[in-house]
Amino acid sequence: KLQDRDPGVRWLVTKLADDKKSLTTVGSGTDWDTFVSCFTPDECMWGVFAVHGVDVRNSVTSTRLKPIQVNWVGPNVKAMQRAKAIEGGRLFGSLAKGIAVSVDAEEQTDL
């Protein structure tokens, strides 16, 4: 789990490793702008950003981590390379548990 790795880390971005059978970490950190900047136009990538979900009911406020998954296929990714998105998505799905929302993106403005 993201929160188990380091309590100060709010996001993680990965891509397929050279062996095409595993993922490699592109970056991790705390702020949104750096998270978004990790997604490059010529790669298939997967990321997760932990936001705080706040539920206020009567006099009780509950705050929980809600992971948001990003499935990225950059705008310059060729059609044949888009098949990598399927394999990497499967691998990332086994890593990222408890996803609250999943976003498919091709441009940084989609985020």
PDB file of C-alpha atoms in Angstrom:
ATOM      1  CA  LYS A   1       0.000   0.000   0.000  1.00  0.00           C
ATOM      2  CA  LEU A   2       1.134   3.537  -0.713  1.00  0.00           C
ATOM      3  CA  GLN A   3       0.666   4.653   2.880  1.00  0.00           C
ATOM      4  CA  ASP A   4       2.730   1.689   4.134  1.00  0.00           C
ATOM      5  CA  ARG A   5       5.786   2.695   2.110  1.00  0.00           C
ATOM      6  CA  ASP A   6       6.390   6.087   3.707  1.00  0.00           C
ATOM      7  CA  PRO A   7       3.848   8.211   5.569  1.00  0.00           C
ATOM      8  CA  GLY A   8       5.186  11.340   3.846  1.00  0.00           C
ATOM      9  CA  VAL A   9       4.590   9.949   0.332  1.00  0.00           C
ATOM     10  CA  ARG A  10       1.255  10.853  -1.287  1.00  0.00           C
ATOM     11  CA  TRP A  11       1.911   9.641  -4.823  1.00  0.00           C
ATOM     12  CA  LEU A  12       3.730   7.046  -6.893  1.00  0.00           C
ATOM     13  CA  VAL A  13       4.181   6.815 -10.696  1.00  0.00           C
ATOM     14  CA  THR A  14       5.340   3.643 -12.493  1.00  0.00           C
ATOM     15  CA  LYS A  15       5.952   2.344 -16.013  1.00  0.00           C
ATOM     16  CA  LEU A  16       6.823  -1.032 -17.517  1.00  0.00           C
ATOM     17  CA  ALA A  17      10.404  -2.079 -16.848  1.00  0.00           C
ATOM     18  CA  ASP A  18      12.735  -3.060 -19.693  1.00  0.00           C
ATOM     19  CA  ASP A  19      11.854  -6.742 -19.155  1.00  0.00           C
ATOM     20  CA  LYS A  20       8.176  -5.915 -19.970  1.00  0.00           C
ATOM     21  CA  LYS A  21       7.171  -8.197 -17.078  1.00  0.00           C
ATOM     22  CA  SER A  22       7.457  -5.851 -14.120  1.00  0.00           C
ATOM     23  CA  LEU A  23       7.000  -2.203 -13.173  1.00  0.00           C
ATOM     24  CA  THR A  24       9.666   0.328 -12.338  1.00  0.00           C
ATOM     25  CA  THR A  25       9.156   3.444 -10.242  1.00  0.00           C
ATOM     26  CA  VAL A  26       9.364   6.730 -12.146  1.00  0.00           C
ATOM     27  CA  GLY A  27       8.890   8.906  -9.090  1.00  0.00           C
ATOM     28  CA  SER A  28       7.147   9.464  -5.779  1.00  0.00           C
ATOM     29  CA  GLY A  29       6.487  12.473  -3.617  1.00  0.00           C
ATOM     30  CA  THR A  30       3.942  14.702  -1.960  1.00  0.00           C
ATOM     31  CA  ASP A  31       2.693  17.467  -4.275  1.00  0.00           C
ATOM     32  CA  TRP A  32       0.182  17.354  -7.138  1.00  0.00           C
ATOM     33  CA  ASP A  33       2.159  19.407  -9.674  1.00  0.00           C
ATOM     34  CA  THR A  34       5.183  17.104  -9.487  1.00  0.00           C
ATOM     35  CA  PHE A  35       2.896  14.062  -9.779  1.00  0.00           C
ATOM     36  CA  VAL A  36       1.325  15.423 -12.980  1.00  0.00           C
ATOM     37  CA  SER A  37       4.711  16.394 -14.452  1.00  0.00           C
ATOM     38  CA  CYS A  38       5.930  12.757 -14.229  1.00  0.00           C
ATOM     39  CA  PHE A  39       3.569  11.661 -17.019  1.00  0.00           C
ATOM     40  CA  THR A  40       5.428  11.945 -20.329  1.00  0.00           C
ATOM     41  CA  PRO A  41       3.868  12.109 -23.815  1.00  0.00           C
ATOM     42  CA  ASP A  42       5.680   9.041 -25.182  1.00  0.00           C
ATOM     43  CA  GLU A  43       5.010   6.498 -22.400  1.00  0.00           C
ATOM     44  CA  CYS A  44       2.328   4.218 -20.977  1.00  0.00           C
ATOM     45  CA  MET A  45       2.381   4.853 -17.223  1.00  0.00           C
ATOM     46  CA  TRP A  46       0.354   4.219 -14.067  1.00  0.00           C
ATOM     47  CA  GLY A  47       0.128   6.324 -10.978  1.00  0.00           C
ATOM     48  CA  VAL A  48      -1.711   6.658  -7.719  1.00  0.00           C
ATOM     49  CA  PHE A  49      -2.302   9.811  -5.691  1.00  0.00           C
ATOM     50  CA  ALA A  50      -3.650   9.604  -2.137  1.00  0.00           C
ATOM     51  CA  VAL A  51      -6.251  12.234  -1.274  1.00  0.00           C
ATOM     52  CA  HIS A  52      -8.082  12.668   2.001  1.00  0.00           C
ATOM     53  CA  GLY A  53     -11.771  11.839   1.876  1.00  0.00           C
ATOM     54  CA  VAL A  54     -13.676  13.732   4.573  1.00  0.00           C
ATOM     55  CA  ASP A  55     -17.094  12.527   5.698  1.00  0.00           C
ATOM     56  CA  VAL A  56     -19.027  14.858   8.007  1.00  0.00           C
ATOM     57  CA  ARG A  57     -22.155  13.464   9.631  1.00  0.00           C
ATOM     58  CA  ASN A  58     -23.894  15.064  12.567  1.00  0.00           C
ATOM     59  CA  SER A  59     -21.121  15.784  15.053  1.00  0.00           C
ATOM     60  CA  VAL A  60     -18.649  13.205  13.704  1.00  0.00           C
ATOM     61  CA  THR A  61     -15.961  13.898  11.098  1.00  0.00           C
ATOM     62  CA  SER A  62     -14.155  10.970   9.513  1.00  0.00           C
ATOM     63  CA  THR A  63     -11.034  11.388   7.362  1.00  0.00           C
ATOM     64  CA  ARG A  64      -9.682   8.505   5.287  1.00  0.00           C
ATOM     65  CA  LEU A  65      -7.067   8.074   2.574  1.00  0.00           C
ATOM     66  CA  LYS A  66      -8.670   7.594  -0.825  1.00  0.00           C
ATOM     67  CA  PRO A  67      -6.271   6.454  -3.572  1.00  0.00           C
ATOM     68  CA  ILE A  68      -6.900   7.860  -7.057  1.00  0.00           C
ATOM     69  CA  GLN A  69      -5.423   5.773  -9.900  1.00  0.00           C
ATOM     70  CA  VAL A  70      -4.223   7.288 -13.173  1.00  0.00           C
ATOM     71  CA  ASN A  71      -3.907   5.086 -16.275  1.00  0.00           C
ATOM     72  CA  TRP A  72      -1.766   7.116 -18.678  1.00  0.00           C
ATOM     73  CA  VAL A  73      -1.248   6.537 -22.389  1.00  0.00           C
ATOM     74  CA  GLY A  74       0.652   9.562 -23.666  1.00  0.00           C
ATOM     75  CA  PRO A  75      -0.472  11.306 -26.858  1.00  0.00           C
ATOM     76  CA  ASN A  76       2.719  10.280 -28.714  1.00  0.00           C
ATOM     77  CA  VAL A  77       2.407   6.560 -27.898  1.00  0.00           C
ATOM     78  CA  LYS A  78       2.184   4.551 -31.129  1.00  0.00           C
ATOM     79  CA  ALA A  79      -0.703   2.122 -31.652  1.00  0.00           C
ATOM     80  CA  MET A  80       1.505  -0.981 -31.295  1.00  0.00           C
ATOM     81  CA  GLN A  81       2.930   0.323 -28.023  1.00  0.00           C
ATOM     82  CA  ARG A  82      -0.563   0.917 -26.598  1.00  0.00           C
ATOM     83  CA  ALA A  83      -0.779  -2.822 -25.997  1.00  0.00           C
ATOM     84  CA  LYS A  84       1.690  -2.231 -23.149  1.00  0.00           C
ATOM     85  CA  ALA A  85      -1.121  -0.452 -21.335  1.00  0.00           C
ATOM     86  CA  ILE A  86      -2.945  -3.756 -20.865  1.00  0.00           C
ATOM     87  CA  GLU A  87       0.005  -5.615 -19.341  1.00  0.00           C
ATOM     88  CA  GLY A  88       1.137  -2.705 -17.182  1.00  0.00           C
ATOM     89  CA  GLY A  89      -2.411  -2.086 -15.991  1.00  0.00           C
ATOM     90  CA  ARG A  90      -2.664  -5.689 -14.843  1.00  0.00           C
ATOM     91  CA  LEU A  91       0.628  -5.416 -12.950  1.00  0.00           C
ATOM     92  CA  PHE A  92      -0.308  -2.063 -11.419  1.00  0.00           C
ATOM     93  CA  GLY A  93      -3.704  -3.416 -10.357  1.00  0.00           C
ATOM     94  CA  SER A  94      -1.958  -6.033  -8.223  1.00  0.00           C
ATOM     95  CA  LEU A  95       0.080  -3.260  -6.559  1.00  0.00           C
ATOM     96  CA  ALA A  96      -2.607  -0.616  -5.990  1.00  0.00           C
ATOM     97  CA  LYS A  97      -5.410  -1.855  -3.743  1.00  0.00           C
ATOM     98  CA  GLY A  98      -8.491  -0.010  -2.531  1.00  0.00           C
ATOM     99  CA  ILE A  99      -8.661   2.448  -5.441  1.00  0.00           C
ATOM    100  CA  ALA A 100     -11.523   4.935  -4.948  1.00  0.00           C
ATOM    101  CA  VAL A 101     -11.478   6.423  -8.479  1.00  0.00           C
ATOM    102  CA  SER A 102      -9.665   5.499 -11.682  1.00  0.00           C
ATOM    103  CA  VAL A 103      -8.875   8.093 -14.372  1.00  0.00           C
ATOM    104  CA  ASP A 104      -7.810   7.306 -17.948  1.00  0.00           C
ATOM    105  CA  ALA A 105      -5.670  10.164 -19.273  1.00  0.00           C
ATOM    106  CA  GLU A 106      -3.746  11.041 -22.430  1.00  0.00           C
ATOM    107  CA  GLU A 107      -2.953  14.699 -21.740  1.00  0.00           C
ATOM    108  CA  GLN A 108      -1.823  16.404 -18.538  1.00  0.00           C
ATOM    109  CA  THR A 109      -4.915  18.603 -18.799  1.00  0.00           C
ATOM    110  CA  ASP A 110      -6.997  15.402 -18.318  1.00  0.00           C
ATOM    111  CA  LEU A 111      -5.657  15.369 -14.789  1.00  0.00           C
TER     112      LEU A 111
END
